[in-house]
CSV table of C-alpha atoms in Angstrom, one decimal:
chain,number,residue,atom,x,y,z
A,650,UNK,CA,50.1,70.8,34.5
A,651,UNK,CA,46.3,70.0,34.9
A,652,UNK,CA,46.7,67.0,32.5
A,653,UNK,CA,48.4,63.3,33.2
A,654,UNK,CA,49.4,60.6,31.0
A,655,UNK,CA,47.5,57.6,31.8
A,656,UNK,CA,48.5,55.5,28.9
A,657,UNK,CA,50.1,53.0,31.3
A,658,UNK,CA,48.3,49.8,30.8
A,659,UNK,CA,47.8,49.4,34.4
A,660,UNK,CA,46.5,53.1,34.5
A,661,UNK,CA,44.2,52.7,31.3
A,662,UNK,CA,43.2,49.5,32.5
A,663,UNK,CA,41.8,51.2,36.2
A,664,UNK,CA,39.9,53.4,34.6
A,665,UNK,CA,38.3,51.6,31.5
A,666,UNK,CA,37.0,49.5,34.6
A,667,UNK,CA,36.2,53.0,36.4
A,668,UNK,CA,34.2,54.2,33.4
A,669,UNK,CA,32.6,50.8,33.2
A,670,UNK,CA,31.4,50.8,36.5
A,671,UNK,CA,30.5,54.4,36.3
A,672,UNK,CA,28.2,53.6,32.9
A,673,UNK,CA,26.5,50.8,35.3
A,674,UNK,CA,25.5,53.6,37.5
A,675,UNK,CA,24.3,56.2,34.9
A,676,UNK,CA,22.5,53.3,33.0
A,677,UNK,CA,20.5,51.9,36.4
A,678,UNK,CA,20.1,55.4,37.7
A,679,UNK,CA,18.5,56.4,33.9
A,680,UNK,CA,16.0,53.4,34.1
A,681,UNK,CA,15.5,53.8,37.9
A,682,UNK,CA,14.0,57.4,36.3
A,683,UNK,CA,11.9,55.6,33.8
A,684,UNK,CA,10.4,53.0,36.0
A,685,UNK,CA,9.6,56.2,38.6
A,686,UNK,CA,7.8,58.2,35.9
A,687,UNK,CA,6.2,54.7,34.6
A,688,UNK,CA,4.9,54.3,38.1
A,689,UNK,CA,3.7,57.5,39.2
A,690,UNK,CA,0.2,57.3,39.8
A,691,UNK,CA,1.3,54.1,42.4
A,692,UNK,CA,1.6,56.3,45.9
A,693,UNK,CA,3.2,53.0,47.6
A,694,UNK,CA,6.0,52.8,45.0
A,695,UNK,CA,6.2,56.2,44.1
A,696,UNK,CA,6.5,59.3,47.0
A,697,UNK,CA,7.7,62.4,46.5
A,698,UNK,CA,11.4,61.2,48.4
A,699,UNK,CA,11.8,58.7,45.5
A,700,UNK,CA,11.1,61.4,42.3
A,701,UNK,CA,13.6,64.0,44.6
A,702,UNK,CA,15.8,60.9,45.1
A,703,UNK,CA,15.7,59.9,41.8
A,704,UNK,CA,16.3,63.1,39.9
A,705,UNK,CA,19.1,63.6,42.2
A,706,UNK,CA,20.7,60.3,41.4
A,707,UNK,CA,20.5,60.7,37.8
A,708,UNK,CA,21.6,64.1,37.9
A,709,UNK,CA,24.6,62.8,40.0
A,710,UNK,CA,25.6,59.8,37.9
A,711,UNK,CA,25.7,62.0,34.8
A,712,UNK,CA,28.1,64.1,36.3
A,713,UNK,CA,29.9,61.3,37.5
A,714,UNK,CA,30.0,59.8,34.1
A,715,UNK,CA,31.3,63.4,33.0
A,716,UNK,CA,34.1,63.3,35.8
A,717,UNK,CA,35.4,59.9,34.8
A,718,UNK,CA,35.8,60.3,30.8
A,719,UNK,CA,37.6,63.5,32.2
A,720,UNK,CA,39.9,61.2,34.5
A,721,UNK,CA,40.1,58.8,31.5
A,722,UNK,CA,41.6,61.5,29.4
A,723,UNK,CA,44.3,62.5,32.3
A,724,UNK,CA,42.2,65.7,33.4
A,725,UNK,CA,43.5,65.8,37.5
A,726,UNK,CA,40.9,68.6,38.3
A,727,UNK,CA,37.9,65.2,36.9
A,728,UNK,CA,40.1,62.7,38.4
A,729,UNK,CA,39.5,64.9,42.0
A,730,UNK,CA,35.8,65.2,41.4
A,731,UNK,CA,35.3,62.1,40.5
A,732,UNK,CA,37.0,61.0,44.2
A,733,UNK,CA,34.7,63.5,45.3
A,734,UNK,CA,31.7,62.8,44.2
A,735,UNK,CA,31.9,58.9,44.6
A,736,UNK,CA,32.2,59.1,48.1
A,737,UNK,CA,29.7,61.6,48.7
A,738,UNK,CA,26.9,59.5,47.0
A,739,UNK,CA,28.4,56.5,48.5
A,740,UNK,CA,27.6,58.2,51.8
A,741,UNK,CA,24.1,59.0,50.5
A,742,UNK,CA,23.0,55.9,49.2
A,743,UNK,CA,24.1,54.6,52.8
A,744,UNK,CA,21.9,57.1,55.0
A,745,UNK,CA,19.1,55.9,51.9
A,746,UNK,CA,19.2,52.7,52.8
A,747,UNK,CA,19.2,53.2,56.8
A,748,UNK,CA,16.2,55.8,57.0
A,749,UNK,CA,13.3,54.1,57.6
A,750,UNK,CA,10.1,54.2,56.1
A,751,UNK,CA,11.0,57.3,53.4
A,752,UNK,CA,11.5,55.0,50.4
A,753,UNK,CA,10.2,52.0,49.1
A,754,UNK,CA,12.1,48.7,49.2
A,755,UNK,CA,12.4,48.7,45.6
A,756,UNK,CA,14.2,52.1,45.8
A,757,UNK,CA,16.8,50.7,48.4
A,758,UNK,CA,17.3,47.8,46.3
A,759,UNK,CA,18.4,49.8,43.6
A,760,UNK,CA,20.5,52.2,45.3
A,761,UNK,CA,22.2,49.2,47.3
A,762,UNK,CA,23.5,47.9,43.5
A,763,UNK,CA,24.3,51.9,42.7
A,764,UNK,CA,26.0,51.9,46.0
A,765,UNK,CA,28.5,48.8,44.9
A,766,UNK,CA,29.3,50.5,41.5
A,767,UNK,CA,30.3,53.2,43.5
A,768,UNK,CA,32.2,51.2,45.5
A,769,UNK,CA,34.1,49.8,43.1
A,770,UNK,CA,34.8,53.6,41.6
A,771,UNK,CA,35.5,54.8,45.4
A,772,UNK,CA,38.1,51.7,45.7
A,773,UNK,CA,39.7,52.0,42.1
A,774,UNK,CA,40.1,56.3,42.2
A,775,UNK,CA,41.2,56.4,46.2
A,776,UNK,CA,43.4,53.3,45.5
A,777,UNK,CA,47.6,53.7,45.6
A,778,UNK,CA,47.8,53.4,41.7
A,779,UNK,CA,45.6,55.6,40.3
A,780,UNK,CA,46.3,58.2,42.8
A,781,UNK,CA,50.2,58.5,42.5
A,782,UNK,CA,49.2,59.0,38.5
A,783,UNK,CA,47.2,61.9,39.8
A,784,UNK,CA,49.1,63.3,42.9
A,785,UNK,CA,52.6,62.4,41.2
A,786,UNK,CA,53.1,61.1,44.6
């Protein structure tokens, strides 16, 4: 069976705050994007780690957003991506944050707030609830 029922109001309830959290990621990565193409000819705000960075993170929180109307629907195979994919970006954005010197302050501001969306997704997807609807364990 690659489908669950989530109907549970605990269960719909995790992930309406999943998808929520998940649309605050997509929506700051989105204008994270526009304020890098708005200031591209600024060298200090705008290197070539932050467009890389940035297409990446958009790219990632689409995919993300994908994964979580998947888990929201009872699909197990998005419900494992989106475990998968929350953590690895939360990893990222950490190592982001810690090099120093490759990107602005501005950019490790913004991925510190992407970072505790994430968070939140990573706590409510690896949490006991929405795992035993998964796992069926």
């Amino acid at each position: 069976m690659s489908t669950v029922d989530v109907r549970h109001p605990r269960s719909a309830a995790a992930l309406r705050s999943v998808q929520l959290l998940v649309g605050g990621y997509l929506a700051i990565s989105v204008l994270t994007l526009v304020a890098i193409i708005a200031l591209r000819n600024d060298t200090a705000a705008v290197n070539a780690a932050v467009w890389t960075r940035g297409t990446i993170v958009v790219a990632s929180s689409l995919l993300t957003f994908a994964f979580a109307r998947r888990a929201a629907r009872g699909s197990r195979k998005g419900f494992l991506r989106l475990r998968l994919v929350s953590a690895i970006m939360l990893v990222a954005i950490v190592v982001i944050i810690a090099l120093p010197g490759t990107f602005p302050l501005w950019m490790k501001c913004e991925q510190a707030i992407c970072g505790l969306l994430l968070l939140g997704v990573a706590l409510l997807v690896n949490g006991k609830h929405l795992r035993s609807v998964f796992t069926g364990r």
